[in-house]
Coordinates of C-alpha atoms and ligand atoms in Angstrom, one line a residue:
M1 CA -2.1 -37.2 2.7
Q2 CA 0.3 -39.9 3.7
G3 CA -0.8 -43.4 4.5
T4 CA -0.8 -44.9 8.0
L5 CA -2.0 -48.4 8.9
R6 CA -3.3 -48.8 5.3
D7 CA -2.9 -46.5 2.4
I8 CA -6.5 -45.7 1.5
H9 CA -5.3 -43.8 -1.6
A10 CA -3.4 -46.7 -3.1
Q11 CA -6.2 -48.1 -5.2
R12 CA -7.5 -45.2 -7.2
L13 CA -9.3 -44.2 -10.3
L14 CA -8.3 -41.4 -12.6
I15 CA -11.2 -39.3 -14.0
L16 CA -10.3 -37.2 -17.1
D17 CA -12.4 -34.1 -17.5
F18 CA -13.5 -33.2 -21.0
G19 CA -15.7 -30.3 -19.6
S20 CA -18.9 -32.0 -18.7
Q21 CA -21.1 -30.4 -16.1
Y22 CA -21.3 -33.9 -14.5
T23 CA -17.6 -34.6 -14.0
Q24 CA -17.7 -33.9 -10.3
L25 CA -20.8 -36.1 -10.0
I26 CA -18.9 -39.0 -11.6
A27 CA -16.2 -38.6 -8.9
R28 CA -18.7 -38.4 -6.1
R29 CA -20.4 -41.6 -7.4
V30 CA -17.0 -43.4 -7.5
R31 CA -16.2 -42.3 -4.0
E32 CA -19.7 -43.5 -2.8
C33 CA -18.6 -46.9 -3.9
G34 CA -15.7 -46.6 -1.4
V35 CA -13.1 -46.0 -4.1
Y36 CA -10.7 -43.0 -4.1
C37 CA -10.4 -41.0 -7.3
E38 CA -9.1 -37.7 -8.6
I39 CA -10.2 -35.5 -11.5
Y40 CA -7.6 -34.1 -13.9
P41 CA -8.0 -32.1 -17.1
F42 CA -8.0 -34.3 -20.3
D43 CA -4.6 -32.9 -21.4
I44 CA -2.7 -34.4 -18.5
T45 CA 0.7 -35.7 -19.6
A46 CA 1.7 -39.4 -20.0
A47 CA 4.2 -38.9 -17.2
E48 CA 1.6 -37.5 -14.8
I49 CA -0.8 -40.4 -15.7
A50 CA 2.0 -43.0 -15.0
E51 CA 2.8 -41.3 -11.7
F52 CA -0.8 -41.3 -10.6
G53 CA -0.9 -45.0 -11.3
P54 CA -4.7 -45.5 -11.7
A55 CA -6.4 -48.9 -11.3
G56 CA -8.9 -47.7 -13.9
V57 CA -9.8 -44.6 -15.9
I58 CA -13.1 -42.8 -16.5
L59 CA -13.4 -40.4 -19.4
S60 CA -16.1 -37.8 -18.7
G61 CA -18.6 -36.3 -21.1
G62 CA -18.1 -32.8 -22.6
P63 CA -19.6 -30.1 -24.7
E64 CA -17.4 -30.5 -27.8
T65 CA -17.7 -32.8 -30.9
V66 CA -15.1 -35.3 -32.1
T67 CA -16.2 -34.7 -35.6
E68 CA -14.0 -31.6 -35.5
G69 CA -10.2 -32.1 -35.6
T70 CA -9.2 -29.6 -33.0
T71 CA -11.4 -30.8 -30.1
P72 CA -10.1 -32.7 -27.0
R73 CA -8.6 -36.1 -27.4
I74 CA -7.7 -38.9 -24.9
P75 CA -4.0 -39.1 -24.2
E76 CA -2.8 -42.2 -26.1
S77 CA -1.0 -43.5 -23.1
I78 CA -4.4 -44.2 -21.4
F79 CA -4.9 -47.1 -23.9
E80 CA -1.5 -48.6 -23.0
L81 CA -1.9 -48.7 -19.2
G82 CA -3.5 -52.2 -19.2
V83 CA -6.3 -51.1 -16.9
P84 CA -10.1 -50.8 -17.6
V85 CA -11.2 -47.6 -19.2
L86 CA -14.8 -46.4 -19.2
G87 CA -15.8 -43.6 -21.6
I88 CA -19.0 -41.7 -20.8
C89 CA -20.8 -39.8 -23.6
Y90 CA -18.0 -37.6 -25.2
G91 CA -15.5 -40.1 -23.5
L92 CA -17.2 -42.9 -25.5
Q93 CA -17.2 -41.0 -28.7
A94 CA -13.5 -39.9 -28.4
M95 CA -12.5 -43.5 -27.6
A96 CA -14.5 -44.9 -30.6
A97 CA -13.0 -42.3 -32.9
Q98 CA -9.4 -42.7 -31.7
L99 CA -9.5 -46.5 -31.8
G100 CA -10.7 -46.6 -35.4
G101 CA -14.5 -46.4 -35.2
E102 CA -16.7 -43.7 -36.6
V103 CA -18.7 -40.9 -34.9
V104 CA -21.2 -38.8 -36.7
A105 CA -23.6 -35.9 -35.8
S106 CA -27.1 -37.3 -35.0
E107 CA -30.0 -36.2 -37.0
L108 CA -31.9 -36.1 -33.7
R109 CA -30.3 -34.8 -30.5
E110 CA -31.2 -37.0 -27.6
F111 CA -31.7 -35.1 -24.4
G112 CA -33.4 -36.4 -21.3
H113 CA -34.9 -39.8 -20.7
A114 CA -34.4 -42.6 -23.2
Q115 CA -34.7 -46.3 -23.0
I116 CA -31.8 -48.7 -23.7
R117 CA -32.1 -52.3 -24.6
S118 CA -29.7 -55.1 -23.8
E119 CA -27.9 -56.3 -27.0
A120 CA -25.4 -58.8 -25.6
T121 CA -24.1 -60.1 -22.3
S122 CA -21.9 -57.5 -20.6
N123 CA -20.0 -57.7 -17.4
L124 CA -20.3 -53.9 -17.0
L125 CA -24.1 -53.8 -17.7
A126 CA -25.1 -57.0 -15.9
P127 CA -26.3 -55.0 -12.8
V128 CA -28.1 -52.5 -15.0
F129 CA -30.1 -55.2 -16.7
A130 CA -30.4 -57.3 -13.6
N131 CA -34.2 -57.2 -13.6
A132 CA -35.2 -56.1 -17.1
N133 CA -34.0 -56.2 -20.7
A134 CA -34.8 -52.5 -21.1
V135 CA -34.2 -49.7 -18.7
D136 CA -34.5 -45.9 -18.5
V137 CA -31.3 -43.8 -18.8
W138 CA -30.4 -40.1 -19.0
M139 CA -29.0 -39.0 -22.4
S140 CA -27.5 -35.7 -23.5
H141 CA -25.8 -35.9 -26.8
G142 CA -25.7 -34.5 -30.3
D143 CA -23.2 -37.0 -31.8
K144 CA -23.3 -40.8 -31.9
V145 CA -21.1 -43.7 -32.6
A146 CA -21.9 -45.0 -36.2
A147 CA -19.3 -47.7 -36.4
M148 CA -17.4 -49.5 -33.6
P149 CA -13.6 -49.9 -33.6
A150 CA -12.2 -53.4 -34.1
G151 CA -12.5 -55.7 -31.1
F152 CA -15.7 -54.0 -29.7
V153 CA -19.2 -55.5 -29.3
C154 CA -22.4 -53.6 -28.9
T155 CA -24.0 -54.3 -25.6
A156 CA -26.9 -51.9 -25.6
S157 CA -28.8 -49.7 -28.0
S158 CA -31.5 -47.0 -27.9
D159 CA -33.7 -45.5 -30.6
N160 CA -31.3 -42.7 -31.4
A161 CA -28.1 -44.4 -30.4
P162 CA -27.5 -47.8 -32.1
Y163 CA -24.3 -48.1 -30.0
A164 CA -25.6 -46.8 -26.7
A165 CA -23.0 -49.1 -24.9
I166 CA -20.0 -50.9 -26.4
E167 CA -17.1 -52.8 -25.0
D168 CA -13.9 -54.6 -25.9
P169 CA -13.9 -57.5 -23.4
Q170 CA -10.3 -58.3 -24.2
R171 CA -8.8 -54.9 -23.5
Q172 CA -11.5 -54.0 -20.9
F173 CA -12.5 -50.8 -22.7
F174 CA -16.1 -49.8 -22.1
G175 CA -18.2 -46.9 -23.5
V176 CA -21.7 -45.7 -22.7
Q177 CA -23.5 -43.0 -24.5
F178 CA -25.8 -42.4 -21.5
H179 CA -24.9 -40.8 -18.1
P180 CA -24.7 -43.5 -15.4
E181 CA -23.7 -40.8 -12.8
V182 CA -27.0 -39.0 -12.8
T183 CA -29.8 -40.4 -10.6
H184 CA -32.3 -40.4 -13.6
T185 CA -30.4 -43.4 -15.0
D186 CA -31.8 -46.7 -13.6
N187 CA -29.0 -48.6 -11.8
G188 CA -26.4 -46.1 -12.9
E189 CA -24.8 -46.3 -9.5
A190 CA -24.6 -50.1 -9.8
L191 CA -22.8 -49.7 -13.2
I192 CA -20.2 -47.4 -11.6
R193 CA -19.8 -49.7 -8.7
R194 CA -19.3 -52.7 -11.0
F195 CA -16.6 -50.8 -12.9
A196 CA -14.8 -49.4 -9.9
R197 CA -15.0 -52.4 -7.6
E198 CA -15.2 -55.5 -9.8
L199 CA -13.6 -54.5 -13.1
C200 CA -10.9 -52.3 -11.7
G201 CA -10.6 -54.5 -8.6
C202 CA -10.6 -51.8 -5.9
Q203 CA -11.5 -53.0 -2.4
G204 CA -13.6 -50.1 -1.1
E205 CA -11.2 -48.7 1.5
W206 CA -12.6 -45.2 1.1
T207 CA -15.0 -45.1 4.0
A208 CA -15.7 -42.4 6.6
A209 CA -13.9 -44.3 9.4
N210 CA -10.8 -44.8 7.2
I211 CA -10.8 -41.3 6.0
V212 CA -10.9 -40.0 9.5
D213 CA -8.1 -42.3 10.7
D214 CA -6.0 -41.3 7.7
A215 CA -6.6 -37.6 8.2
I216 CA -5.8 -37.8 11.9
A217 CA -2.5 -39.5 11.2
S218 CA -1.6 -37.1 8.4
V219 CA -2.3 -34.0 10.6
R220 CA -0.3 -35.4 13.4
A221 CA 2.6 -36.1 11.0
Q222 CA 2.3 -32.6 9.5
V223 CA 2.1 -30.4 12.6
G224 CA 3.9 -32.5 15.2
T225 CA 3.7 -30.8 18.6
D226 CA 3.1 -27.3 17.1
K227 CA 0.1 -25.1 17.9
V228 CA -2.7 -24.6 15.3
V229 CA -5.3 -21.9 15.0
L230 CA -8.6 -22.2 13.2
G231 CA -11.2 -19.6 12.2
L232 CA -14.5 -21.3 13.3
S233 CA -17.5 -19.9 11.5
G234 CA -20.3 -22.3 12.4
G235 CA -20.4 -23.5 8.8
V236 CA -20.1 -27.2 8.0
D237 CA -16.5 -27.1 6.7
S238 CA -14.8 -25.3 9.5
S239 CA -16.8 -27.2 12.1
V240 CA -15.7 -30.5 10.7
V241 CA -12.1 -29.3 10.6
A242 CA -12.4 -28.4 14.3
A243 CA -13.8 -31.8 15.2
L244 CA -11.1 -33.6 13.2
L245 CA -8.3 -31.5 14.7
A246 CA -9.7 -31.8 18.2
R247 CA -9.4 -35.6 17.7
A248 CA -6.0 -35.4 16.1
I249 CA -4.2 -32.8 18.2
G250 CA -6.5 -31.9 21.1
E251 CA -5.1 -29.0 23.2
Q252 CA -2.7 -27.9 20.4
L253 CA -5.8 -26.4 18.6
T254 CA -7.4 -23.1 19.4
C255 CA -10.5 -22.0 17.5
I256 CA -11.3 -18.3 17.0
F257 CA -15.0 -17.5 16.6
V258 CA -15.5 -13.9 15.5
D259 CA -18.9 -12.4 16.2
N260 CA -19.1 -9.7 13.6
G261 CA -22.6 -8.6 14.4
L262 CA -23.7 -10.1 11.0
L263 CA -24.5 -13.6 12.3
R264 CA -27.8 -15.3 12.4
K265 CA -29.9 -15.4 15.6
N266 CA -28.2 -17.5 18.4
E267 CA -25.3 -18.4 16.0
S268 CA -22.6 -18.0 18.6
E269 CA -24.5 -20.0 21.3
E270 CA -25.3 -22.8 18.8
V271 CA -21.7 -23.2 17.8
R272 CA -20.5 -23.3 21.4
A273 CA -23.3 -25.8 22.2
A274 CA -22.4 -28.0 19.3
F275 CA -18.9 -28.3 20.6
S276 CA -19.5 -28.6 24.2
G277 CA -21.7 -31.7 23.8
A278 CA -24.8 -29.8 24.9
M279 CA -26.5 -30.8 21.7
G280 CA -25.8 -34.4 22.3
A281 CA -22.5 -34.6 20.6
G282 CA -21.3 -36.6 23.5
S283 CA -18.0 -38.0 22.3
L284 CA -16.5 -34.7 21.2
A285 CA -13.8 -33.3 23.3
E286 CA -14.5 -29.7 24.4
L287 CA -12.6 -27.3 22.2
N288 CA -10.6 -24.3 23.1
I289 CA -12.8 -21.6 21.5
V290 CA -11.9 -18.0 21.8
T291 CA -15.1 -15.9 21.1
V292 CA -14.3 -12.4 20.0
N293 CA -17.1 -9.9 20.1
A294 CA -16.2 -7.5 17.3
Q295 CA -19.7 -6.3 16.5
E296 CA -18.9 -2.6 17.0
E297 CA -15.7 -2.8 15.0
F298 CA -17.4 -4.4 12.0
L299 CA -20.4 -2.0 12.1
S300 CA -18.2 1.0 12.4
Q301 CA -16.0 0.0 9.5
L302 CA -19.1 -0.5 7.4
T303 CA -20.5 2.9 8.2
G304 CA -21.4 4.8 5.0
I305 CA -20.5 1.9 2.7
D306 CA -23.3 0.7 0.5
D307 CA -21.7 -0.9 -2.5
P308 CA -21.9 -4.7 -2.3
E309 CA -18.3 -5.4 -3.4
A310 CA -17.0 -2.6 -1.1
K311 CA -18.9 -4.1 1.8
R312 CA -17.5 -7.6 1.1
K313 CA -13.9 -6.2 1.0
V314 CA -14.4 -4.2 4.3
I315 CA -15.9 -7.3 6.0
G316 CA -13.0 -9.5 4.7
A317 CA -10.3 -7.0 5.7
T318 CA -11.8 -6.4 9.2
F319 CA -12.1 -10.2 9.7
I320 CA -8.4 -10.5 8.9
D321 CA -7.5 -7.7 11.4
V322 CA -9.5 -9.2 14.2
F323 CA -8.3 -12.7 13.5
E324 CA -4.7 -11.6 13.2
R325 CA -4.9 -9.7 16.5
E326 CA -6.4 -12.6 18.3
A327 CA -4.0 -15.2 16.8
K328 CA -1.0 -13.0 17.9
K329 CA -2.2 -13.2 21.5
L330 CA -1.7 -17.0 21.4
R331 CA 2.0 -17.6 21.5
D332 CA 4.0 -19.9 19.2
V333 CA 1.3 -20.6 16.7
N334 CA 2.8 -21.9 13.4
W335 CA -0.2 -23.3 11.6
L336 CA -3.5 -22.1 10.3
A337 CA -6.2 -24.7 9.6
Q338 CA -8.6 -24.1 6.8
G339 CA -11.7 -25.8 5.6
T340 CA -10.7 -25.9 1.9
I341 CA -12.6 -28.7 0.1
Y342 CA -11.9 -30.6 -3.1
P343 CA -14.2 -28.6 -5.4
D344 CA -12.3 -25.4 -4.3
V345 CA -9.1 -27.2 -5.4
I346 CA -10.5 -28.3 -8.7
E347 CA -12.1 -24.9 -9.4
S348 CA -9.0 -23.0 -8.7
A349 CA -7.1 -25.4 -11.0
A350 CA -9.7 -24.9 -13.7
S351 CA -9.3 -21.1 -13.4
K352 CA -5.7 -21.5 -14.6
Y353 CA -7.3 -22.4 -17.9
G354 CA -9.4 -19.3 -17.7
K355 CA -12.6 -21.3 -17.1
A356 CA -13.7 -19.6 -13.8
H357 CA -15.5 -16.3 -14.0
V358 CA -15.7 -14.1 -11.0
I359 CA -19.3 -12.8 -10.4
K360 CA -18.8 -12.0 -6.8
S361 CA -15.6 -11.9 -4.9
H362 CA -16.3 -14.5 -2.3
H363 CA -14.9 -13.7 1.1
N364 CA -12.9 -16.4 2.8
V365 CA -9.7 -16.4 4.9
G366 CA -7.6 -17.1 1.8
G367 CA -5.7 -13.8 2.4
L368 CA -4.6 -14.8 5.9
P369 CA -1.6 -17.1 5.4
E370 CA 0.6 -14.7 3.5
R371 CA 0.2 -11.9 5.9
M372 CA 0.5 -14.0 8.9
T373 CA 3.3 -16.3 7.7
L374 CA 1.4 -19.2 9.1
K375 CA 1.7 -22.6 7.3
L376 CA -1.6 -24.2 6.1
V377 CA -3.3 -27.4 7.4
E378 CA -6.2 -28.3 5.1
P379 CA -7.4 -31.7 6.2
L380 CA -10.5 -31.6 3.9
R381 CA -8.7 -30.8 0.7
E382 CA -9.5 -34.1 -0.9
L383 CA -13.1 -34.3 0.1
F384 CA -16.4 -33.4 -1.5
K385 CA -19.0 -31.7 0.6
D386 CA -21.1 -34.9 1.0
E387 CA -17.9 -36.7 2.3
V388 CA -17.2 -33.8 4.7
R389 CA -20.8 -34.2 6.0
K390 CA -20.3 -38.0 6.4
I391 CA -17.1 -37.6 8.4
G392 CA -18.6 -34.8 10.5
L393 CA -21.4 -37.2 11.5
H394 CA -18.8 -39.9 12.1
L395 CA -16.9 -37.6 14.4
G396 CA -20.1 -37.0 16.4
L397 CA -21.1 -33.5 15.3
P398 CA -24.9 -33.0 15.6
P399 CA -26.9 -33.7 12.3
S400 CA -28.5 -30.3 12.7
L401 CA -25.1 -28.6 12.3
I402 CA -24.0 -30.9 9.5
H403 CA -27.1 -30.4 7.4
R404 CA -27.3 -26.6 7.9
H405 CA -27.8 -24.5 4.8
P406 CA -24.7 -22.6 3.7
F407 CA -24.2 -19.1 5.1
P408 CA -21.9 -16.7 3.2
G409 CA -18.7 -15.4 4.8
P410 CA -19.9 -11.7 4.9
G411 CA -23.1 -13.0 6.6
L412 CA -26.1 -10.6 6.9
G413 CA -23.8 -7.9 5.5
V414 CA -24.8 -9.0 2.0
R415 CA -28.4 -9.6 3.0
I416 CA -29.0 -6.1 4.2
L417 CA -29.2 -4.2 0.9
G418 CA -27.0 -1.1 0.9
A419 CA -25.8 0.5 4.1
V420 CA -25.6 -1.9 7.1
K421 CA -27.1 -0.8 10.4
H422 CA -27.3 -2.4 13.8
S423 CA -31.1 -2.0 13.9
Y424 CA -31.5 -3.5 10.4
A425 CA -29.4 -6.5 11.4
D426 CA -31.6 -7.1 14.5
V427 CA -34.8 -7.0 12.5
L428 CA -33.3 -9.3 9.8
R429 CA -32.1 -11.8 12.4
E430 CA -35.6 -12.1 13.8
A431 CA -37.3 -12.4 10.4
D432 CA -34.7 -15.0 9.3
A433 CA -35.2 -17.0 12.5
I434 CA -39.0 -17.1 12.0
F435 CA -38.6 -18.3 8.4
I436 CA -36.1 -21.0 9.3
Q437 CA -38.1 -22.1 12.3
E438 CA -41.3 -22.4 10.2
L439 CA -39.4 -24.3 7.5
R440 CA -38.2 -26.8 10.1
A441 CA -41.6 -27.1 11.6
A442 CA -43.2 -27.8 8.2
G443 CA -40.5 -30.4 7.3
L444 CA -39.4 -28.2 4.4
Y445 CA -35.9 -27.2 5.7
D446 CA -34.2 -30.2 4.2
Q447 CA -36.1 -30.1 1.0
V448 CA -34.6 -26.7 0.0
S449 CA -30.9 -26.2 -0.4
Q450 CA -30.7 -22.7 1.1
A451 CA -33.3 -20.3 2.6
F452 CA -33.0 -16.9 4.2
A453 CA -34.5 -13.5 4.6
V454 CA -33.2 -10.3 3.0
Y455 CA -33.7 -6.8 4.4
L456 CA -34.9 -4.2 1.9
P457 CA -34.5 -0.7 3.3
V458 CA -37.3 0.7 1.1
K459 CA -40.4 2.0 2.8
S460 CA -43.8 0.6 2.2
V461 CA -47.2 1.5 3.6
G462 CA -49.2 -1.0 5.7
V463 CA -52.0 -1.1 8.2
V464 CA -51.9 -3.1 11.4
G465 CA -55.0 -2.9 13.5
D466 CA -56.2 0.6 12.9
A467 CA -52.8 2.1 12.7
R468 CA -50.9 3.0 9.6
R469 CA -47.4 1.6 9.2
Y470 CA -44.7 3.0 7.0
E471 CA -41.8 0.6 7.4
H472 CA -39.3 -1.6 5.6
V473 CA -39.7 -4.8 3.5
I474 CA -38.4 -8.3 4.1
A475 CA -37.9 -10.6 1.1
L476 CA -37.8 -14.4 1.6
R477 CA -35.5 -16.4 -0.6
A478 CA -35.5 -20.2 -0.9
V479 CA -33.7 -22.2 -3.6
E480 CA -33.2 -25.8 -4.8
T481 CA -29.8 -26.5 -6.2
I482 CA -27.2 -29.3 -6.4
D483 CA -24.0 -27.2 -6.8
F484 CA -25.1 -23.6 -6.1
M485 CA -23.9 -22.7 -9.6
T486 CA -27.4 -22.9 -10.9
A487 CA -30.5 -22.8 -8.8
R488 CA -34.3 -22.9 -9.1
W489 CA -36.5 -20.8 -6.7
A490 CA -38.2 -23.2 -4.4
H491 CA -41.9 -23.6 -5.0
L492 CA -42.9 -23.4 -1.4
P493 CA -46.6 -23.9 -0.6
Y494 CA -48.6 -20.6 -0.6
D495 CA -50.1 -21.4 2.8
F496 CA -46.7 -21.8 4.2
I497 CA -45.5 -18.5 2.8
E498 CA -48.6 -16.8 4.1
C499 CA -48.0 -18.2 7.6
V500 CA -44.4 -16.9 7.6
S501 CA -45.4 -13.5 6.2
N502 CA -48.1 -13.1 8.9
R503 CA -45.7 -14.0 11.7
I504 CA -43.0 -11.6 10.4
I505 CA -45.3 -8.6 10.0
N506 CA -47.1 -9.3 13.3
E507 CA -44.2 -10.1 15.5
I508 CA -41.5 -7.7 14.3
S509 CA -42.1 -4.0 14.5
G510 CA -40.3 -2.3 11.7
V511 CA -41.6 -4.5 8.9
S512 CA -44.7 -3.6 6.9
R513 CA -44.5 -6.1 4.0
V514 CA -43.0 -9.5 3.0
V515 CA -42.3 -10.5 -0.5
Y516 CA -41.2 -13.9 -2.0
D517 CA -38.3 -14.0 -4.5
V518 CA -39.2 -16.0 -7.6
S519 CA -35.9 -15.6 -9.5
S520 CA -33.8 -18.5 -10.5
K521 CA -30.0 -18.5 -11.0
P522 CA -29.1 -17.6 -13.7
P523 CA -30.0 -14.8 -14.4
A524 CA -30.3 -13.9 -10.7
T525 CA -27.7 -15.0 -8.1
I526 CA -28.7 -16.7 -4.9
E527 CA -27.8 -13.9 -2.6
W528 CA -29.2 -10.4 -3.4
E529 CA -25.8 -8.7 -3.3
Ligands
XMP601 P1 -24.5 -16.5 -5.3 O1 -25.1 -15.4 -4.6 O2 -23.1 -16.2 -5.9 O3 -24.2 -17.6 -4.2 O4 -25.4 -17.2 -6.3 C1 -23.8 -19.0 -4.4 C2 -23.5 -19.6 -3.0 O5 -22.4 -18.9 -2.4 C3 -22.7 -18.3 -1.2 N1 -22.0 -17.0 -1.2 C4 -20.9 -16.8 -0.5 N2 -20.2 -17.6 0.4 N3 -18.7 -15.8 0.8 C5 -19.1 -17.1 1.0 O6 -18.5 -17.8 1.8 C6 -19.4 -15.0 0.0 O7 -19.0 -13.8 -0.2 C7 -20.5 -15.5 -0.7 N4 -21.4 -14.9 -1.6 C8 -22.3 -15.9 -1.8 C9 -24.2 -18.1 -1.2 O8 -24.8 -18.1 0.1 C10 -24.7 -19.4 -2.0 O9 -24.7 -20.5 -1.1

């Protein structure tokens, strides 16, 4: 993005990734302090580092051990930049080893809560020890620093890590064995803030209001007076792109909402309402939305197909056909807007190194641009999901839309096991609506990360009143997760599940039994197909 009134990317931190599961969390915490940062793999070149021009560097944790010679190392040029450097866990160990200290395997692995004690005054740790000389932190390490490099002092210790925090006040090099980025670490946020704002001297320009202003100016500069088309799905990302582009280019934007017959109950009405101000959005300009009813087209394309991957492909391809047809009707469109977000960018970069492993081929509109020769506008490319939500709220989108659970591109198509039928989709829509309505009524909706019903076309016997029923089964699924890569099944109260089950069986004909899914991910996935 190019700067406008002020360049909100000018003061930025570089985060080098050594493979920790928490690297994205570090970046999110830095951004929460109002400081822009980007994540790069640890083997970035000196020239790339110089070009990035960071105000400070954070070295992430990682699964390897510096006691072996072939494991990742910090590029030497990092130590010559003259900016503060903070090593976390593996980052600390690599820094200690490379600057002349010693790292050894611990006799005891430390995993989970530990207590650190203050050992010396430290500018970095001052906010951590603001109210106590000992605080709880989150540890996860097998190695430890056994001797500090020259110039360093020890600022905190724990029972299993004598050098739990060290620093070289002269060169402004800091290292912590614990993980300040996780919420289990007391005042971890304050430590990151101290590093980013005070020690690296960043002003805190990365705010929702500034991000919106910057994105608007960038989009205007990018597309000029051209027309832009956007596939609106009702999900958070495409909705925020729509709201942003509506602000930036108004009438030049047309949104295409495809009703593929695999949407949730009232989905299409809710999306329209959200953008017409009927849900209290107020300040949002009304969007040009073309709603395409393609239910029959999708269902007929799906006839006779019951393999999950084949269904995904058919749904993806049909979506492209419909979208392409509609986009062609709009004359002189040059741009396609997409809701790509920063984790997608990082993950597709990671896959170059062979890290990503495809379990399911997720459907998105990634196949569109090449076939349609449209150029891409991706105004959320730099943002994490929580930032997308913040700017969505800032733009006036209703909180109910912003905090919606994710819904997969192929929709109910992957929640009806096997062959998809109109009648199954209708039953599933009703069951899902009851489940979600009850979750909201019980105040549980926001406590779970994703919840939905699944249609199982197996027959089971039941009895309602005096009559025998021989009908299909509905499974309920609710999970708690941070990143959707791993998830725990949500321990919803039994009384609650009972109430949902009763309502579904009593109110929906065609269902004789309700079951609750108690599988976590891994080994199960969140969706059933
Ligand atoms: P799984 O089932 O892989 O799901 O554990 C992880 C998250 O991704 C969503 N999901 C999809 N999203 N297209 C999407 O846009 C897809 O094909 C797709 N499959 C799964 C799923 O709902 C969960 O949030």
